Short mmCIF file of C-alpha atoms in Angstrom, two decimals:
data_model
loop_
_atom_site.label_atom_id
_atom_site.label_comp_id
_atom_site.label_asym_id
_atom_site.label_seq_id
_atom_site.Cartn_x
_atom_site.Cartn_y
_atom_site.Cartn_z
CA MET A 1 8.31 18.34 20.37
CA ILE A 2 10.02 15.06 19.52
CA SER A 3 13.82 15.32 19.71
CA GLY A 4 15.92 15.08 16.55
CA PRO A 5 17.58 11.71 17.31
CA THR A 6 14.25 10.18 18.32
CA ALA A 7 12.57 11.46 15.16
CA LEU A 8 15.41 10.11 12.99
CA SER A 9 15.20 6.67 14.59
CA PHE A 10 11.44 6.64 14.05
CA VAL A 11 11.85 7.64 10.39
CA LEU A 12 14.38 4.88 9.75
CA ILE A 13 12.13 2.20 11.26
CA CYS A 14 9.13 3.50 9.27
CA LEU A 15 11.23 3.40 6.09
CA LEU A 16 12.25 -0.20 6.69
CA GLY A 17 8.62 -1.09 7.32
CA ALA A 18 7.51 0.70 4.14
CA MET A 19 10.15 -1.07 2.03
CA ALA A 20 9.13 -4.53 3.22
CA PRO A 21 7.19 -6.47 0.54
CA GLY A 22 3.49 -6.45 1.33
CA PRO A 23 0.11 -5.13 0.11
CA ASP A 24 1.28 -1.50 -0.16
CA PHE A 25 4.38 -2.47 -2.15
CA LEU A 26 2.32 -4.58 -4.55
CA ILE A 27 -0.35 -1.91 -5.06
CA VAL A 28 2.18 0.82 -5.90
CA THR A 29 4.12 -1.49 -8.22
CA ARG A 30 0.98 -2.70 -9.98
CA SER A 31 -0.39 0.85 -10.38
CA ALA A 32 2.90 2.13 -11.81
CA ILE A 33 3.05 -0.77 -14.27
CA LEU A 34 -0.55 -0.36 -15.44
CA GLY A 35 -0.90 3.40 -15.25
CA GLY A 36 2.62 4.81 -15.28
CA ARG A 37 4.44 7.02 -12.81
CA LYS A 38 1.44 9.23 -12.04
CA ALA A 39 -0.76 6.28 -11.12
CA GLY A 40 2.00 4.79 -8.97
CA ILE A 41 2.47 8.07 -7.12
CA ALA A 42 -1.30 8.41 -6.70
CA ALA A 43 -1.43 4.94 -5.15
CA GLY A 44 1.42 5.98 -2.86
CA LEU A 45 -0.46 9.11 -1.79
CA GLY A 46 -3.49 6.96 -0.99
CA ILE A 47 -1.29 4.70 1.13
CA ALA A 48 0.28 7.73 2.86
CA LEU A 49 -3.17 9.08 3.70
CA GLY A 50 -4.06 5.68 5.12
CA VAL A 51 -0.92 5.76 7.29
CA PHE A 52 -1.86 9.22 8.55
CA VAL A 53 -5.40 8.10 9.37
CA TRP A 54 -4.13 5.07 11.30
CA VAL A 55 -1.63 7.08 13.35
CA VAL A 56 -4.22 9.77 14.13
CA ALA A 57 -6.63 6.99 15.10
CA ILE A 58 -4.00 5.71 17.52
CA ALA A 59 -3.62 9.21 18.95
CA LEU A 60 -7.38 9.26 19.54
CA GLY A 61 -7.40 5.74 20.94
CA VAL A 62 -9.58 4.33 18.16
CA ALA A 63 -7.02 1.83 16.84
CA ALA A 64 -6.74 0.29 20.30
CA ILE A 65 -10.22 -1.12 19.72
CA LEU A 66 -8.77 -3.42 17.07
CA THR A 67 -6.35 -4.78 19.64
CA ALA A 68 -9.00 -5.21 22.32
CA SER A 69 -11.76 -6.58 20.10
CA ALA A 70 -11.11 -9.80 18.21
CA ILE A 71 -14.33 -9.31 16.24
CA ALA A 72 -13.40 -5.80 15.06
CA PHE A 73 -9.91 -6.96 14.10
CA THR A 74 -11.28 -9.95 12.17
CA VAL A 75 -13.88 -7.89 10.31
CA VAL A 76 -11.33 -5.31 9.14
CA LYS A 77 -8.85 -8.06 8.27
CA LEU A 78 -11.35 -10.02 6.17
CA ILE A 79 -12.49 -6.92 4.30
CA GLY A 80 -8.89 -6.11 3.47
CA ALA A 81 -8.15 -9.70 2.45
CA GLY A 82 -11.22 -9.75 0.22
CA TYR A 83 -10.14 -6.54 -1.47
CA LEU A 84 -6.67 -7.91 -2.22
CA ILE A 85 -8.19 -11.11 -3.64
CA PHE A 86 -10.57 -8.99 -5.75
CA LEU A 87 -7.63 -7.07 -7.27
CA GLY A 88 -5.77 -10.33 -7.89
CA VAL A 89 -8.75 -11.90 -9.65
CA LYS A 90 -9.04 -8.78 -11.85
CA ALA A 91 -5.44 -9.34 -12.93
CA TRP A 92 -6.15 -13.00 -13.67
CA LEU A 93 -9.18 -12.04 -15.76
CA ALA A 94 -6.96 -9.69 -17.79
CA VAL A 95 -4.65 -12.64 -18.46
CA ARG A 96 -7.58 -14.78 -19.54
CA ARG A 97 -8.89 -12.10 -21.91
CA GLY A 98 -5.37 -11.78 -23.27
CA ASP A 99 -6.00 -8.69 -25.39
CA TYR A 100 -2.54 -7.11 -25.22
CA SER A 101 -2.09 -6.56 -28.94
CA GLU A 102 -2.55 -2.78 -28.89
CA LEU A 103 -0.85 -1.92 -25.60
CA LYS A 104 2.00 -0.05 -27.25
CA ASP A 105 -0.42 2.24 -29.09
CA ARG A 106 -2.70 2.88 -26.14
CA VAL A 107 -2.53 6.47 -24.90
CA ALA A 108 -4.84 6.30 -21.89
CA PRO A 109 -3.44 4.54 -18.83
CA VAL A 110 -4.94 1.20 -17.85
CA VAL A 111 -5.25 2.44 -14.26
CA ALA A 112 -6.15 6.11 -13.78
CA PRO A 113 -4.49 8.02 -10.92
CA LYS A 114 -7.86 8.49 -9.20
CA GLU A 115 -8.48 4.74 -9.18
CA ALA A 116 -4.91 4.04 -8.07
CA PHE A 117 -5.29 6.50 -5.19
CA ARG A 118 -8.48 4.77 -4.07
CA GLN A 119 -6.86 1.33 -4.26
CA GLY A 120 -3.87 2.49 -2.22
CA LEU A 121 -6.06 4.11 0.41
CA LEU A 122 -8.46 1.18 0.78
CA THR A 123 -5.66 -1.39 0.86
CA ASN A 124 -4.00 0.47 3.72
CA LEU A 125 -7.16 1.30 5.69
CA PHE A 126 -8.36 -2.31 5.59
CA ASN A 127 -5.02 -3.68 6.74
CA PRO A 128 -5.27 -3.85 10.56
CA LYS A 129 -1.64 -4.90 10.75
CA VAL A 130 -0.72 -1.32 9.86
CA ALA A 131 -2.55 -0.26 13.01
CA MET A 132 -0.83 -2.99 15.03
CA PHE A 133 2.57 -1.91 13.68
CA PHE A 134 2.14 1.71 14.70
CA LEU A 135 0.34 0.83 17.92
CA ALA A 136 3.42 -1.13 18.97
CA LEU A 137 5.92 1.36 17.51
CA ILE A 138 4.66 4.79 18.49
CA PRO A 139 4.72 4.38 22.31
CA GLN A 140 8.44 3.53 22.06
CA PHE A 141 9.13 7.02 20.70
CA LEU A 142 6.90 9.09 22.98
CA PRO A 143 7.65 10.38 26.47
CA HIS A 144 5.57 9.09 29.37
CA SER A 145 3.41 12.22 29.45
CA ALA A 146 3.14 12.60 25.69
CA SER A 147 0.69 15.07 24.19
CA THR A 148 -1.57 14.51 21.21
CA ALA A 149 0.56 17.05 19.32
CA GLN A 150 3.63 14.84 19.74
CA THR A 151 1.72 11.83 18.45
CA LEU A 152 0.56 13.88 15.46
CA GLN A 153 4.18 14.87 14.84
CA LEU A 154 5.02 11.18 14.50
CA ALA A 155 1.99 10.82 12.21
CA VAL A 156 3.39 13.51 9.91
CA LEU A 157 6.80 11.85 9.93
CA ALA A 158 5.32 8.42 9.11
CA THR A 159 3.20 9.93 6.33
CA THR A 160 6.21 11.75 4.88
CA VAL A 161 8.21 8.50 4.83
CA ALA A 162 5.36 6.76 3.01
CA VAL A 163 5.13 9.55 0.42
CA VAL A 164 8.87 9.67 -0.25
CA TRP A 165 9.33 5.90 -0.50
CA THR A 166 6.30 5.32 -2.74
CA PHE A 167 7.38 8.27 -4.94
CA VAL A 168 10.78 6.65 -5.44
CA LEU A 169 9.24 3.22 -6.06
CA ALA A 170 6.61 4.56 -8.48
CA THR A 171 9.24 6.56 -10.39
CA LEU A 172 11.53 3.54 -10.78
CA VAL A 173 8.73 1.22 -11.91
CA GLY A 174 7.05 3.90 -14.04
CA SER A 175 10.31 4.57 -15.90
CA LEU A 176 10.23 0.94 -17.04
CA ARG A 177 6.65 1.11 -18.27
CA ARG A 178 7.74 0.97 -21.90
CA PHE A 179 9.28 -2.41 -21.14
CA PHE A 180 6.07 -3.52 -19.46
CA SER A 181 4.05 -2.42 -22.51
CA SER A 182 5.12 -5.61 -24.26
CA GLY A 183 2.11 -7.92 -24.47
CA ARG A 184 4.11 -10.95 -23.40
CA VAL A 185 5.64 -9.13 -20.44
CA ARG A 186 2.28 -7.68 -19.40
CA ARG A 187 0.61 -11.09 -19.55
CA THR A 188 3.35 -12.51 -17.33
CA MET A 189 3.19 -9.57 -14.92
CA ASP A 190 -0.59 -9.76 -14.65
CA ALA A 191 -0.35 -13.47 -13.88
CA VAL A 192 2.41 -12.94 -11.30
CA MET A 193 0.76 -9.92 -9.68
CA GLY A 194 -2.62 -11.64 -9.62
CA THR A 195 -1.10 -14.69 -7.95
CA PHE A 196 0.75 -12.60 -5.37
CA LEU A 197 -2.33 -10.50 -4.57
CA VAL A 198 -4.62 -13.50 -4.20
CA GLY A 199 -2.00 -15.37 -2.19
CA LEU A 200 -1.43 -12.35 0.04
CA GLY A 201 -5.17 -11.91 0.50
CA ILE A 202 -5.55 -15.53 1.57
CA ARG A 203 -2.56 -15.22 3.90
CA VAL A 204 -4.03 -12.10 5.51
CA ALA A 205 -7.38 -13.86 5.94
CA VAL A 206 -6.02 -16.97 7.66
CA GLN A 207 -3.35 -15.35 9.82
CA ASN A 208 -4.14 -14.48 13.41
#
């Protein structure tokens, strides 16, 4: 088992990583704005599942392939970048259509929890830098003769951090959804989010 102080240090570093602005942060924020608290939490659960998959992949040695193979890393990176750009363009198209007149009376969420979950999961799975982060981080918190069970313990801790942080973020943003229901505010947010997503997608694509 991982010792208490080691586990706490790992949790704190994972929390700082989760709070850093990036694709996951944008997806949860966007989902909570468009679909409310439930959609934001669903996106967060998708991200948390992605974190768990990556850490388990590291335990099995699969993620190391991304480090060793430039082609594999590039393919995953470009798929993830393309997905972010796709979401950004969708936001831009919403701005162009500009039909925000009945937002306040709309009962159904713009983004359903199921769709938000899928977006969170795919965004995380197609972000190889998540794998690189944990591939560099996890060995620092494992003993020399670590077992797979100890690596899975860290996976559970990292997943728990992702769930808790995205729950807090989704709740805060979702509580302000009434403010975001204003057509003018929504148009601005769609434009800003679309720009950030496209810009982030391009940045992911061109970075080494």
